[in-house]
């Protein structure tokens, strides 16, 4: 009679973890490349609830000024100050999930092989949660800074159009080239496409209809139907398009993923319970997490409060990017 030993289920855990790790690595590599580094995902093990990074702020009033060569009077020194970027740790769990050994066997699957597939499914959920949480943070933090927000909901055309995108990019002025990618909901993406159709022009010289080429202005579009890009509390719903700079969003696994399985006996069927946990640090370029108001291990509501992300830099052009607030095309 074959008897499952603890060593057998160690293989099960390794298969699950293998599927989880492989898929997460693939997804983070794709996201980093597709967004041109605007969304930076990776691994950097760290202790504590917060990650602090100090920096020297730009000297207010200008570091370089005119020298009066006809005077030798005293001059008030300019003040050099420091501030800090603060990233907050988000703790997450996987499961617990119970599955019977018989369920795998009846489906014609080897339990060890099926656990690899299950691990891949878990990885997709892990990556989706990380992305959605990061997009929510970026949306509310940027929208809370009027200097980088283009609110089109009060304009004649409230939708995502080429004109509204250009005016959003205009918020960065001469630093507009820092914006490397657009992140948007598919609703905004299709509205932008329809705007392109509306702007077809008839060339009298050639008699050929062409479509104006403005939409992304050389920047890639990352299209995701994330609820984090919609404000459903508004009437009608507001849709947000993020124009992010390189390193605008930082989401780093800071605690190793731990997966455990437990064999459960005493029931009609032998069951296996899977459970895991991990953590990642979330940060936004140019911002610091408000430790006093936001506190540790925040939930989605707290992360989604714009005032919990404080501007740390002196210039808004050093922030994570720009944001367009629009409505869906009717």
Coordinates of C-alpha atoms in Angstrom, one line a residue:
X1 CA 0.0 0.0 0.0
X2 CA 1.4 3.4 -1.0
X3 CA 1.5 5.9 1.9
X4 CA 2.2 9.6 1.4
X5 CA 5.0 10.7 3.6
X6 CA 6.0 14.3 4.6
X7 CA 8.7 14.1 2.0
X8 CA 6.1 13.6 -0.7
X9 CA 4.3 16.8 0.2
X10 CA 7.6 18.7 0.3
X11 CA 7.7 18.0 -3.4
X12 CA 4.2 19.4 -3.7
X13 CA 5.2 22.6 -2.0
X14 CA 8.3 23.0 -4.3
X15 CA 6.1 22.5 -7.4
X16 CA 3.7 25.1 -6.2
X17 CA 6.5 27.5 -5.3
X18 CA 8.2 26.8 -8.7
X19 CA 5.1 27.8 -10.6
X20 CA 4.6 30.9 -8.5
X21 CA 8.2 32.1 -8.8
X22 CA 8.5 31.4 -12.6
X23 CA 5.3 33.1 -13.5
X24 CA 6.0 36.1 -11.3
X25 CA 9.4 36.5 -12.8
X26 CA 8.0 36.4 -16.3
X27 CA 5.3 38.9 -15.5
X28 CA 7.6 41.4 -13.8
X29 CA 10.1 41.2 -16.7
X30 CA 7.3 41.9 -19.2
X31 CA 5.9 44.8 -17.2
X32 CA 9.3 46.4 -16.6
X33 CA 10.1 46.3 -20.3
X34 CA 6.6 47.2 -21.7
X35 CA 6.4 50.3 -19.5
X36 CA 9.9 51.4 -20.2
X37 CA 10.7 51.2 -16.6
X38 CA 7.8 53.4 -15.5
X39 CA 6.5 50.5 -13.4
X40 CA 9.5 49.0 -11.7
X41 CA 8.9 45.6 -10.1
X42 CA 11.6 43.3 -8.6
X43 CA 12.9 41.8 -5.4
X44 CA 14.9 43.5 -2.6
X45 CA 14.6 41.9 0.9
X46 CA 14.1 44.5 3.6
X47 CA 13.1 44.6 7.3
X48 CA 10.5 46.7 8.9
X49 CA 7.2 48.4 7.9
X50 CA 8.8 51.3 6.0
X51 CA 11.8 51.9 3.7
X52 CA 13.5 55.3 4.0
X53 CA 15.7 56.9 1.5
X54 CA 17.2 60.3 2.2
X55 CA 18.1 62.9 -0.4
X56 CA 19.2 66.5 -0.7
X57 CA 16.4 68.9 -1.7
X58 CA 17.0 71.6 -4.4
X59 CA 18.2 74.8 -2.8
X60 CA 15.3 77.3 -2.6
X61 CA 15.9 80.7 -4.1
X62 CA 18.6 79.5 -6.5
X63 CA 22.1 78.2 -5.8
X64 CA 23.7 80.3 -8.5
X65 CA 23.2 84.1 -8.5
X66 CA 24.8 87.3 -9.8
X67 CA 28.0 88.4 -8.0
X68 CA 28.4 92.1 -7.2
X69 CA 32.1 92.8 -7.8
X70 CA 31.7 96.3 -6.4
X71 CA 30.7 95.2 -2.9
X72 CA 32.3 93.2 -0.1
X73 CA 29.3 93.1 2.1
X74 CA 28.1 89.9 3.9
X75 CA 25.8 87.5 2.2
X76 CA 23.2 85.3 3.7
X77 CA 24.2 81.6 3.0
X78 CA 21.7 79.4 1.2
X79 CA 20.4 76.6 3.2
X80 CA 21.0 73.0 2.2
X81 CA 18.3 70.6 3.5
X82 CA 17.4 66.9 3.3
X83 CA 14.1 65.1 3.0
X84 CA 13.3 61.5 2.5
X85 CA 11.3 59.2 0.2
X86 CA 9.3 56.6 2.2
X87 CA 7.9 53.4 0.8
X88 CA 5.4 51.4 2.8
X89 CA 5.3 47.6 3.2
X90 CA 2.1 45.8 2.2
X91 CA 1.6 42.3 3.7
X92 CA -0.3 39.7 1.8
X93 CA -1.5 36.1 2.2
X94 CA -2.2 33.3 -0.3
X95 CA -5.1 31.1 0.7
X96 CA -5.6 29.0 2.7
X97 CA -7.0 26.7 0.0
X98 CA -8.1 23.1 0.7
X99 CA -8.0 20.5 -2.1
X100 CA -8.6 16.8 -2.0
X101 CA -5.9 14.5 -3.4
X102 CA -8.7 12.5 -5.1
X103 CA -9.7 15.6 -7.1
X104 CA -6.4 15.7 -8.8
X105 CA -6.3 12.0 -9.5
X106 CA -9.9 11.9 -10.9
X107 CA -9.0 14.7 -13.3
X108 CA -6.2 12.6 -14.5
X109 CA -3.6 14.9 -13.1
X110 CA -0.5 14.2 -11.0
X111 CA -0.8 16.1 -7.7
X112 CA 2.7 17.4 -8.1
X113 CA 2.2 18.6 -11.6
X114 CA -1.2 20.2 -10.8
X115 CA 0.4 22.1 -8.0
X116 CA 2.7 23.8 -10.4
X117 CA -0.3 25.0 -12.4
X118 CA -2.0 26.1 -9.2
X119 CA 1.2 28.1 -8.3
X120 CA 1.0 29.9 -11.7
X121 CA -2.6 30.9 -11.0
X122 CA -1.6 32.2 -7.6
X123 CA 1.2 34.2 -9.2
X124 CA -1.2 35.9 -11.6
X125 CA -3.3 37.0 -8.6
X126 CA -0.2 38.2 -6.8
X127 CA 0.9 40.3 -9.7
X128 CA -2.6 41.7 -10.4
X129 CA -2.9 42.7 -6.7
X130 CA 0.5 44.4 -6.8
X131 CA -0.3 46.2 -10.0
X132 CA -3.8 47.4 -9.0
X133 CA -2.6 48.6 -5.6
X134 CA 0.3 50.5 -7.2
X135 CA -1.9 52.1 -9.9
X136 CA -4.4 53.2 -7.2
X137 CA -1.6 54.8 -5.2
X138 CA -0.2 56.6 -8.3
X139 CA -3.6 57.8 -9.3
X140 CA -4.6 59.4 -6.0
X141 CA -1.2 60.8 -5.3
X142 CA -0.8 62.5 -8.6
X143 CA -4.5 63.7 -8.8
X144 CA -3.9 65.3 -5.4
X145 CA -1.3 67.5 -6.9
X146 CA -3.0 70.2 -9.0
X147 CA 0.2 71.0 -10.9
X148 CA 0.2 67.6 -12.6
X149 CA -3.5 67.0 -13.0
X150 CA -5.4 67.8 -16.2
X151 CA -9.1 67.6 -15.2
X152 CA -11.0 67.4 -18.5
X153 CA -14.4 66.6 -16.8
X154 CA -15.3 70.3 -16.9
X155 CA -14.3 70.9 -20.5
X156 CA -16.4 70.8 -23.6
X157 CA -14.9 67.4 -24.5
X158 CA -14.6 65.4 -21.3
X159 CA -13.2 62.2 -22.9
X160 CA -9.7 60.9 -23.5
X161 CA -8.7 62.6 -26.7
X162 CA -5.3 63.4 -28.3
X163 CA -5.8 67.1 -27.4
X164 CA -6.5 66.2 -23.7
X165 CA -3.5 63.9 -23.6
X166 CA -1.2 66.6 -25.0
X167 CA -2.5 69.1 -22.5
X168 CA -1.8 66.5 -19.8
X169 CA 1.8 66.1 -21.0
X170 CA 2.0 69.9 -21.1
X171 CA 1.9 69.9 -17.3
X172 CA 5.6 68.9 -17.3
X173 CA 6.5 71.7 -19.7
X174 CA 10.1 71.4 -20.9
X175 CA 10.5 68.1 -18.9
X176 CA 7.7 66.4 -20.9
X177 CA 10.3 63.9 -22.2
X178 CA 10.5 62.4 -18.7
X179 CA 7.1 60.8 -19.3
X180 CA 7.9 57.4 -20.8
X181 CA 4.6 55.6 -20.9
X182 CA 0.8 56.0 -20.7
X183 CA -1.2 53.7 -18.4
X184 CA -5.0 53.6 -19.1
X185 CA -8.2 51.7 -18.9
X186 CA -9.5 50.1 -22.2
X187 CA -12.4 52.6 -22.1
X188 CA -10.0 55.4 -22.4
X189 CA -8.0 53.5 -25.1
X190 CA -11.1 53.1 -27.3
X191 CA -12.2 56.7 -26.7
X192 CA -8.8 57.8 -28.0
X193 CA -9.2 55.5 -31.0
X194 CA -12.6 57.0 -31.8
X195 CA -11.1 60.4 -31.4
X196 CA -8.6 59.5 -34.1
X197 CA -11.4 58.4 -36.4
X198 CA -13.2 61.7 -35.8
X199 CA -10.1 63.6 -36.8
X200 CA -9.6 62.0 -40.2
X201 CA -8.9 64.7 -42.8
X202 CA -9.4 64.8 -46.5
X203 CA -6.2 65.7 -48.3
X204 CA -7.3 67.8 -51.3
X205 CA -3.8 67.4 -52.9
X206 CA -3.9 63.6 -53.0
X207 CA -7.5 62.8 -52.4
X208 CA -6.4 60.3 -49.8
X209 CA -8.0 60.0 -46.3
X210 CA -5.3 59.7 -43.6
X211 CA -5.6 59.5 -39.8
X212 CA -3.7 62.0 -37.7
X213 CA -0.9 60.3 -35.8
X214 CA -0.8 62.1 -32.5
X215 CA -2.1 59.7 -29.8
X216 CA 0.8 58.5 -27.8
X217 CA 3.4 60.9 -29.1
X218 CA 6.0 58.2 -29.2
X219 CA 5.1 56.6 -25.9
X220 CA 3.7 53.1 -25.4
X221 CA 0.3 52.5 -24.0
X222 CA -0.2 50.0 -21.2
X223 CA -3.9 49.1 -21.3
X224 CA -5.4 47.4 -18.3
X225 CA -9.0 47.2 -17.1
X226 CA -8.0 47.9 -13.5
X227 CA -10.6 49.3 -11.2
X228 CA -7.9 51.5 -9.8
X229 CA -8.1 53.7 -12.9
X230 CA -11.8 54.4 -12.3
X231 CA -13.5 56.6 -9.7
X232 CA -17.0 55.1 -9.4
X233 CA -18.0 57.5 -6.7
X234 CA -18.1 60.2 -9.3
X235 CA -21.3 60.7 -11.5
X236 CA -20.6 59.7 -14.2
X237 CA -17.6 57.6 -13.5
X238 CA -14.2 59.3 -13.9
X239 CA -11.4 57.5 -15.8
X240 CA -7.8 58.3 -15.2
X241 CA -4.8 58.1 -17.6
X242 CA -1.4 58.1 -16.0
X243 CA 1.6 59.4 -17.8
X244 CA 4.5 58.0 -15.8
X245 CA 8.2 58.7 -15.6
X246 CA 10.9 56.1 -15.4
X247 CA 10.7 54.6 -11.9
X248 CA 7.4 56.4 -11.3
X249 CA 6.0 53.3 -9.5
X250 CA 8.2 51.1 -7.4
X251 CA 6.8 47.8 -6.2
X252 CA 9.5 45.4 -4.7
X253 CA 9.0 42.1 -3.0
X254 CA 10.7 42.6 0.3
X255 CA 9.9 39.4 2.1
X256 CA 10.4 36.0 0.5
X257 CA 7.2 34.2 -0.6
X258 CA 6.6 31.3 1.9
X259 CA 4.4 28.4 0.9
X260 CA 3.4 25.6 3.2
X261 CA 1.1 22.6 2.8
X262 CA -0.6 20.5 5.4
X263 CA -2.1 17.0 5.0
X264 CA -5.5 16.9 6.7
X265 CA -6.7 13.4 7.8
X266 CA -9.9 12.3 9.6
X267 CA -12.3 13.2 6.8
X268 CA -13.9 11.0 4.1
X269 CA -11.1 12.1 1.8
X270 CA -7.5 13.0 2.3
X271 CA -7.1 16.8 1.9
X272 CA -4.2 19.1 1.5
X273 CA -4.3 22.7 2.7
X274 CA -2.1 25.2 1.0
X275 CA -1.2 28.6 2.5
X276 CA 1.4 31.3 1.8
X277 CA 2.4 34.7 2.7
X278 CA 4.7 37.5 1.3
X279 CA 5.1 41.2 1.4
X280 CA 6.1 44.0 -1.0
X281 CA 7.1 47.6 -0.5
X282 CA 5.2 50.3 -2.5
X283 CA 6.7 53.6 -3.4
X284 CA 6.1 56.5 -5.8
X285 CA 8.8 58.7 -7.3
X286 CA 8.9 62.1 -5.6
X287 CA 6.5 61.1 -2.8
X288 CA 6.8 59.8 0.8
X289 CA 4.3 57.7 2.5
X290 CA 2.7 59.6 5.4
X291 CA 3.7 57.4 8.3
X292 CA 1.6 59.3 10.9
X293 CA -1.7 59.3 9.0
X294 CA -1.3 56.3 6.7
X295 CA 0.3 54.0 9.3
X296 CA 1.7 50.5 8.7
X297 CA 0.3 47.8 6.5
X298 CA -2.4 50.0 4.9
X299 CA -5.6 48.7 3.4
X300 CA -6.8 49.7 -0.1
X301 CA -8.8 52.6 1.3
X302 CA -5.8 54.1 3.1
X303 CA -3.5 53.6 0.1
X304 CA -6.3 55.2 -2.0
X305 CA -6.3 58.4 0.0
X306 CA -4.3 61.0 -1.8
X307 CA -3.3 63.0 1.3
X308 CA -1.4 59.9 2.6
X309 CA 1.2 60.5 -0.2
X310 CA 3.1 63.6 0.6
X311 CA 5.2 65.4 -2.0
X312 CA 8.8 65.2 -0.9
X313 CA 10.6 67.0 -3.8
X314 CA 10.7 70.7 -4.5
X315 CA 9.6 70.6 -8.1
X316 CA 6.4 68.9 -9.4
X317 CA 8.5 68.0 -12.5
X318 CA 10.4 65.5 -10.3
X319 CA 7.2 63.6 -9.4
X320 CA 6.1 60.2 -10.8
X321 CA 4.3 61.8 -13.7
X322 CA 1.1 63.5 -14.9
X323 CA -2.5 62.4 -14.9
X324 CA -5.6 63.0 -17.0
X325 CA -9.0 62.8 -15.5
X326 CA -11.8 62.2 -18.1
X327 CA -15.1 60.6 -18.6
X328 CA -16.3 57.8 -20.9
X329 CA -17.6 58.6 -24.4
X330 CA -21.3 58.4 -24.6

